[in-house]
């Protein structure tokens, strides 16, 4: 029995959490583990403590039970898809109150912040890693749907270079459980509502090219994006559209939050953007990373972000 299942077996009260602004991999991994535990272990009290994910993921079993409040009486805390304590947001306090903690993650910038850390940065996703820790025969359709969702989203529908033969084999094994995988990809990865599509068009219209077309970036202030959409999660995918422009090596997208800070997303074809994100106080993967920065967008671009991008492109 691996250590994760051993700790689950010994615990009565279990808290499952992940990073702030949960994406497909974070949502999928937390709900996959929730379903696996509740279906295979008797007499366990399990809570998923997480910022509410996008409603496009509401088809996953357990979605309606997600609570944003920390569970401070856990025997075991399982953190999924978070690279450091700060990424847990207000739920990071559970690390101080849980009797045992385990971190399962695939970010190269992981700080090994839990009592036990299972970190494999070569994995396409945390969902792929989590799959390897579970008993396949005990994975239900509900759990498989969650795991598949996370793999699809963090692999860019199997396009990113983190995708391996094992990634594809795991995805195939999950499909064998029996669910509409085409619908999951269409509904959660490609489809946008009308206003979100118009906002994407605005970003692309105003996007800028730098460094002989090797960098493309877009910026949205708070008043602009909230004039189109009511949920920041609907901006998912904008960064990928910037990266998909011919000749672009590094793409950058920044949007202003209601707190006056800017959320920065970086994507690349072959360059290391995690080093840029880390320098900005964030982190992530070599080719997909992000950070939160403070200041005026034009000054941040001119004095910090674009010079670092140029240095990476020239390196």
Tab-separated table of C-alpha atoms in Angstrom:
chain	number	residue	atom	x	y	z
A	1	UNK	CA	0.000	0.000	0.000
A	2	UNK	CA	1.452	3.379	-0.943
A	3	UNK	CA	1.785	6.170	1.607
A	4	UNK	CA	-1.241	8.145	0.391
A	5	UNK	CA	-3.618	5.225	0.823
A	6	UNK	CA	-1.970	4.316	4.124
A	7	UNK	CA	-2.569	7.804	5.509
A	8	UNK	CA	-6.162	7.794	4.238
A	9	UNK	CA	-6.766	4.428	5.925
A	10	UNK	CA	-5.566	5.784	9.286
A	11	UNK	CA	-7.472	9.098	9.147
A	12	UNK	CA	-11.082	9.708	10.131
A	13	UNK	CA	-11.430	13.367	9.139
A	14	UNK	CA	-9.828	14.284	5.797
A	15	UNK	CA	-9.488	17.689	4.168
A	16	UNK	CA	-8.685	18.007	0.474
A	17	UNK	CA	-7.509	21.298	-0.958
A	18	UNK	CA	-5.737	22.896	-3.914
A	19	UNK	CA	-4.514	26.181	-5.265
A	20	UNK	CA	-6.407	29.459	-5.515
A	21	UNK	CA	-8.289	30.096	-8.769
A	22	UNK	CA	-8.649	26.353	-9.367
A	23	UNK	CA	-8.268	25.210	-12.975
A	24	UNK	CA	-9.231	21.902	-14.559
A	25	UNK	CA	-6.333	19.968	-13.055
A	26	UNK	CA	-6.843	21.339	-9.552
A	27	UNK	CA	-10.609	20.835	-9.644
A	28	UNK	CA	-10.288	17.411	-11.236
A	29	UNK	CA	-7.662	16.102	-8.824
A	30	UNK	CA	-9.417	17.295	-5.669
A	31	UNK	CA	-12.806	15.899	-6.706
A	32	UNK	CA	-11.227	12.695	-8.028
A	33	UNK	CA	-9.660	12.019	-4.642
A	34	UNK	CA	-12.900	12.963	-2.872
A	35	UNK	CA	-14.873	10.461	-4.940
A	36	UNK	CA	-12.238	7.748	-4.578
A	37	UNK	CA	-12.167	8.055	-0.785
A	38	UNK	CA	-15.930	8.274	-0.266
A	39	UNK	CA	-16.526	5.290	-2.546
A	40	UNK	CA	-13.792	2.996	-1.211
A	41	UNK	CA	-13.215	3.866	2.459
A	42	UNK	CA	-15.907	3.509	5.096
A	43	UNK	CA	-16.638	6.001	7.873
A	44	UNK	CA	-14.471	8.827	6.538
A	45	UNK	CA	-15.517	12.447	6.885
A	46	UNK	CA	-14.149	14.140	3.768
A	47	UNK	CA	-14.334	17.812	2.807
A	48	UNK	CA	-13.050	19.564	-0.292
A	49	UNK	CA	-11.906	23.035	0.771
A	50	UNK	CA	-11.337	25.118	-2.319
A	51	UNK	CA	-12.247	28.369	-3.991
A	52	UNK	CA	-15.347	27.687	-6.048
A	53	UNK	CA	-14.205	26.555	-9.501
A	54	UNK	CA	-15.779	27.582	-12.791
A	55	UNK	CA	-19.307	26.300	-13.298
A	56	UNK	CA	-18.161	24.590	-16.481
A	57	UNK	CA	-16.762	21.892	-14.175
A	58	UNK	CA	-20.045	21.398	-12.321
A	59	UNK	CA	-20.639	18.029	-14.036
A	60	UNK	CA	-18.055	16.448	-11.728
A	61	UNK	CA	-19.565	14.577	-8.811
A	62	UNK	CA	-18.986	16.436	-5.543
A	63	UNK	CA	-18.776	19.878	-7.150
A	64	UNK	CA	-21.749	21.202	-5.152
A	65	UNK	CA	-20.126	20.086	-1.885
A	66	UNK	CA	-16.997	22.229	-2.308
A	67	UNK	CA	-16.526	24.656	0.577
A	68	UNK	CA	-14.284	27.707	0.597
A	69	UNK	CA	-13.922	27.530	4.394
A	70	UNK	CA	-10.912	25.752	5.926
A	71	UNK	CA	-11.522	22.478	7.762
A	72	UNK	CA	-9.464	22.916	10.923
A	73	UNK	CA	-10.097	19.519	12.543
A	74	UNK	CA	-8.590	17.211	9.939
A	75	UNK	CA	-6.524	14.166	10.774
A	76	UNK	CA	-5.148	14.376	7.240
A	77	UNK	CA	-4.778	17.276	4.823
A	78	UNK	CA	-4.157	16.426	1.169
A	79	UNK	CA	-2.995	19.310	-1.019
A	80	UNK	CA	-3.266	18.771	-4.758
A	81	UNK	CA	-1.752	20.817	-7.598
A	82	UNK	CA	-0.318	23.555	-5.350
A	83	UNK	CA	3.389	24.372	-5.485
A	84	UNK	CA	3.658	26.189	-2.147
A	85	UNK	CA	1.689	27.153	0.938
A	86	UNK	CA	0.865	30.616	-0.377
A	87	UNK	CA	-0.931	29.080	-3.366
A	88	UNK	CA	-3.464	27.572	-0.955
A	89	UNK	CA	-4.678	31.036	-0.002
A	90	UNK	CA	-6.684	31.232	3.227
A	91	UNK	CA	-6.820	27.434	3.357
A	92	UNK	CA	-3.085	27.262	4.045
A	93	UNK	CA	-3.858	27.485	7.765
A	94	UNK	CA	-4.980	23.862	7.607
A	95	UNK	CA	-1.322	22.875	7.388
A	96	UNK	CA	-0.948	24.089	10.968
A	97	UNK	CA	-3.958	22.260	12.356
A	98	UNK	CA	-3.961	18.918	10.514
A	99	UNK	CA	-2.272	15.993	12.256
A	100	UNK	CA	-0.722	14.836	8.966
A	101	UNK	CA	-0.331	16.514	5.601
A	102	UNK	CA	0.601	15.348	2.134
A	103	UNK	CA	1.302	17.330	-1.020
A	104	UNK	CA	0.721	15.752	-4.440
A	105	UNK	CA	1.908	17.998	-7.246
A	106	UNK	CA	3.711	18.257	-10.589
A	107	UNK	CA	5.112	21.809	-10.535
A	108	UNK	CA	8.868	22.208	-10.926
A	109	UNK	CA	8.761	25.103	-8.431
A	110	UNK	CA	7.221	23.014	-5.619
A	111	UNK	CA	8.716	23.876	-2.201
A	112	UNK	CA	7.892	20.543	-0.457
A	113	UNK	CA	5.787	22.364	2.100
A	114	UNK	CA	3.796	19.433	3.493
A	115	UNK	CA	4.748	16.687	5.907
A	116	UNK	CA	4.978	14.222	3.018
A	117	UNK	CA	5.541	15.389	-0.548
A	118	UNK	CA	4.942	13.395	-3.725
A	119	UNK	CA	6.140	15.689	-6.495
A	120	UNK	CA	6.858	14.496	-10.028
A	121	UNK	CA	7.446	17.465	-12.304
A	122	UNK	CA	7.674	15.318	-15.440
A	123	UNK	CA	3.950	14.530	-15.222
A	124	UNK	CA	1.486	16.247	-17.553
A	125	UNK	CA	-0.779	17.007	-14.636
A	126	UNK	CA	-1.477	16.328	-11.000
A	127	UNK	CA	-4.362	14.139	-12.152
A	128	UNK	CA	-1.929	11.915	-14.041
A	129	UNK	CA	0.238	11.598	-10.928
A	130	UNK	CA	-2.770	10.932	-8.700
A	131	UNK	CA	-3.904	8.151	-11.029
A	132	UNK	CA	-0.630	6.311	-10.405
A	133	UNK	CA	-1.318	6.374	-6.650
A	134	UNK	CA	-4.791	4.841	-6.871
A	135	UNK	CA	-6.008	1.301	-7.433
A	136	UNK	CA	-7.347	1.200	-11.002
A	137	UNK	CA	-9.932	-1.439	-10.196
A	138	UNK	CA	-11.406	0.865	-7.554
A	139	UNK	CA	-11.598	3.932	-9.819
A	140	UNK	CA	-15.266	4.568	-10.606
A	141	UNK	CA	-16.679	6.387	-13.616
A	142	UNK	CA	-17.133	9.461	-11.392
A	143	UNK	CA	-13.477	9.441	-10.381
A	144	UNK	CA	-12.348	8.726	-13.951
A	145	UNK	CA	-14.261	11.738	-15.278
A	146	UNK	CA	-12.449	14.006	-12.806
A	147	UNK	CA	-9.009	12.571	-13.576
A	148	UNK	CA	-9.541	12.761	-17.335
A	149	UNK	CA	-10.658	16.389	-17.080
A	150	UNK	CA	-7.485	17.378	-15.258
A	151	UNK	CA	-5.224	15.559	-17.706
A	152	UNK	CA	-6.970	17.153	-20.697
A	153	UNK	CA	-6.682	20.667	-19.318
A	154	UNK	CA	-3.103	20.603	-18.095
A	155	UNK	CA	-1.822	18.815	-21.197
A	156	UNK	CA	-3.537	21.266	-23.540
A	157	UNK	CA	-5.638	18.410	-24.905
A	158	UNK	CA	-2.467	16.302	-25.166
A	159	UNK	CA	-0.580	19.009	-27.070
A	160	UNK	CA	1.982	20.225	-24.521
A	161	UNK	CA	5.431	18.685	-24.372
A	162	UNK	CA	4.702	17.263	-20.923
A	163	UNK	CA	2.440	14.743	-22.677
A	164	UNK	CA	4.085	11.320	-22.775
A	165	UNK	CA	3.172	7.842	-23.899
A	166	UNK	CA	2.102	7.085	-20.335
A	167	UNK	CA	-0.151	10.170	-20.349
A	168	UNK	CA	-1.968	8.793	-23.379
A	169	UNK	CA	-2.143	5.282	-21.916
A	170	UNK	CA	-3.617	6.614	-18.668
A	171	UNK	CA	-6.160	8.706	-20.577
A	172	UNK	CA	-7.119	5.615	-22.562
A	173	UNK	CA	-7.502	3.535	-19.420
A	174	UNK	CA	-9.800	6.198	-17.956
A	175	UNK	CA	-11.902	6.314	-21.138
A	176	UNK	CA	-12.386	2.570	-20.734
A	177	UNK	CA	-14.394	3.326	-17.592
A	178	UNK	CA	-17.132	4.645	-19.902
A	179	UNK	CA	-18.008	8.342	-20.263
A	180	UNK	CA	-18.428	10.954	-23.009
A	181	UNK	CA	-14.848	12.233	-23.247
A	182	UNK	CA	-15.599	14.278	-26.382
A	183	UNK	CA	-18.190	16.322	-24.509
A	184	UNK	CA	-15.748	17.024	-21.686
A	185	UNK	CA	-13.184	18.436	-24.138
A	186	UNK	CA	-15.723	20.482	-26.110
A	187	UNK	CA	-17.641	21.903	-23.157
A	188	UNK	CA	-14.740	22.727	-20.842
A	189	UNK	CA	-11.804	23.473	-23.113
A	190	UNK	CA	-13.090	25.004	-26.345
A	191	UNK	CA	-16.563	26.467	-25.858
A	192	UNK	CA	-17.035	30.068	-24.658
A	193	UNK	CA	-20.134	32.117	-24.058
A	194	UNK	CA	-20.771	35.011	-26.442
A	195	UNK	CA	-19.433	37.805	-24.214
A	196	UNK	CA	-16.294	35.849	-23.344
A	197	UNK	CA	-15.692	35.318	-27.066
A	198	UNK	CA	-16.088	39.054	-27.688
A	199	UNK	CA	-13.622	39.803	-24.880
A	200	UNK	CA	-11.114	37.433	-26.466
A	201	UNK	CA	-11.578	39.339	-29.715
A	202	UNK	CA	-10.871	42.610	-27.922
A	203	UNK	CA	-7.655	41.247	-26.409
A	204	UNK	CA	-6.466	39.971	-29.782
A	205	UNK	CA	-7.359	43.285	-31.476
A	206	UNK	CA	-5.284	45.252	-28.971
A	207	UNK	CA	-2.467	42.731	-28.521
A	208	UNK	CA	1.120	43.835	-29.126
A	209	UNK	CA	4.082	42.089	-30.722
A	210	UNK	CA	7.588	42.627	-29.394
A	211	UNK	CA	11.102	41.380	-30.150
A	212	UNK	CA	10.616	40.682	-33.851
A	213	UNK	CA	7.306	38.981	-33.241
A	214	UNK	CA	8.649	36.485	-30.730
A	215	UNK	CA	6.545	37.870	-27.874
A	216	UNK	CA	2.828	38.675	-27.976
A	217	UNK	CA	1.082	40.226	-25.010
A	218	UNK	CA	-2.348	41.470	-24.024
A	219	UNK	CA	-3.553	43.477	-21.032
A	220	UNK	CA	-7.002	44.054	-19.556
A	221	UNK	CA	-7.887	46.487	-16.799
A	222	UNK	CA	-10.612	45.646	-14.315
A	223	UNK	CA	-13.304	47.939	-15.730
A	224	UNK	CA	-12.833	46.585	-19.241
A	225	UNK	CA	-13.129	42.860	-18.585
A	226	UNK	CA	-15.942	43.240	-16.051
A	227	UNK	CA	-17.878	45.116	-18.732
A	228	UNK	CA	-18.034	41.857	-20.683
A	229	UNK	CA	-18.033	39.015	-18.168
A	230	UNK	CA	-18.895	38.485	-14.503
A	231	UNK	CA	-16.361	35.762	-13.750
A	232	UNK	CA	-12.592	35.940	-14.237
A	233	UNK	CA	-12.561	32.212	-14.967
A	234	UNK	CA	-14.169	32.980	-18.325
A	235	UNK	CA	-10.822	34.432	-19.420
A	236	UNK	CA	-9.354	30.923	-19.485
A	237	UNK	CA	-7.817	30.276	-22.865
A	238	UNK	CA	-6.898	33.858	-23.761
A	239	UNK	CA	-3.226	33.184	-23.114
A	240	UNK	CA	-3.295	30.128	-25.393
A	241	UNK	CA	-4.723	32.184	-28.241
A	242	UNK	CA	-1.857	34.658	-27.873
A	243	UNK	CA	0.670	31.836	-27.940
A	244	UNK	CA	-0.897	30.325	-31.043
A	245	UNK	CA	-0.015	33.356	-33.167
A	246	UNK	CA	2.560	32.420	-35.799
A	247	UNK	CA	6.136	33.280	-34.827
A	248	UNK	CA	5.376	33.786	-31.129
A	249	UNK	CA	7.723	32.041	-28.705
A	250	UNK	CA	6.506	33.620	-25.438
A	251	UNK	CA	2.971	34.841	-24.775
A	252	UNK	CA	1.939	37.099	-21.896
A	253	UNK	CA	-1.519	37.961	-20.609
A	254	UNK	CA	-2.217	40.320	-17.713
A	255	UNK	CA	-5.532	41.279	-16.174
A	256	UNK	CA	-6.312	43.567	-13.258
A	257	UNK	CA	-8.180	42.168	-10.266
A	258	UNK	CA	-10.638	44.016	-8.050
A	259	UNK	CA	-7.764	44.496	-5.585
A	260	UNK	CA	-5.743	46.569	-8.025
A	261	UNK	CA	-3.169	43.851	-8.597
A	262	UNK	CA	-2.370	42.204	-11.899
A	263	UNK	CA	-2.580	38.476	-12.550
A	264	UNK	CA	0.134	37.452	-14.996
A	265	UNK	CA	0.054	34.345	-17.198
A	266	UNK	CA	3.033	33.234	-19.272
A	267	UNK	CA	3.220	30.523	-21.921
A	268	UNK	CA	6.037	29.495	-24.236
A	269	UNK	CA	6.865	27.108	-27.036
A	270	UNK	CA	10.408	26.182	-25.961
A	271	UNK	CA	11.617	28.844	-23.498
A	272	UNK	CA	11.623	28.720	-19.688
A	273	UNK	CA	8.914	31.058	-18.408
A	274	UNK	CA	8.896	29.575	-14.901
A	275	UNK	CA	12.102	31.507	-14.183
A	276	UNK	CA	10.334	34.744	-15.136
A	277	UNK	CA	7.308	33.913	-12.989
A	278	UNK	CA	9.535	32.983	-10.044
A	279	UNK	CA	11.358	36.320	-10.318
A	280	UNK	CA	7.947	38.014	-10.159
A	281	UNK	CA	7.041	36.100	-6.997
A	282	UNK	CA	5.077	33.321	-8.679
A	283	UNK	CA	5.926	29.970	-10.192
A	284	UNK	CA	4.699	27.126	-12.330
A	285	UNK	CA	6.022	24.991	-15.138
A	286	UNK	CA	8.850	25.591	-17.591
A	287	UNK	CA	6.426	26.465	-20.386
A	288	UNK	CA	3.373	27.569	-18.380
A	289	UNK	CA	3.673	29.805	-15.334
A	290	UNK	CA	2.140	32.797	-13.589
A	291	UNK	CA	2.422	35.384	-10.861
A	292	UNK	CA	0.615	38.235	-9.125
A	293	UNK	CA	2.233	41.663	-9.440
A	294	UNK	CA	1.485	45.116	-8.100
A	295	UNK	CA	1.757	48.450	-9.877
A	296	UNK	CA	0.746	50.092	-13.134
A	297	UNK	CA	0.589	47.764	-16.103
A	298	UNK	CA	2.681	49.973	-18.405
A	299	UNK	CA	5.427	50.379	-15.813
A	300	UNK	CA	5.465	46.683	-14.939
A	301	UNK	CA	5.799	45.782	-18.605
A	302	UNK	CA	8.493	48.328	-19.371
A	303	UNK	CA	10.616	47.970	-16.264
A	304	UNK	CA	10.280	44.299	-15.328
A	305	UNK	CA	8.335	41.825	-17.402
A	306	UNK	CA	9.333	42.623	-20.985
A	307	UNK	CA	13.066	42.950	-20.158
A	308	UNK	CA	12.978	39.490	-18.535
A	309	UNK	CA	11.172	38.060	-21.545
A	310	UNK	CA	13.786	39.577	-23.865
A	311	UNK	CA	16.588	38.091	-21.766
A	312	UNK	CA	14.983	34.649	-21.972
A	313	UNK	CA	14.459	34.964	-25.719
A	314	UNK	CA	18.087	36.007	-26.223
A	315	UNK	CA	19.443	33.253	-23.980
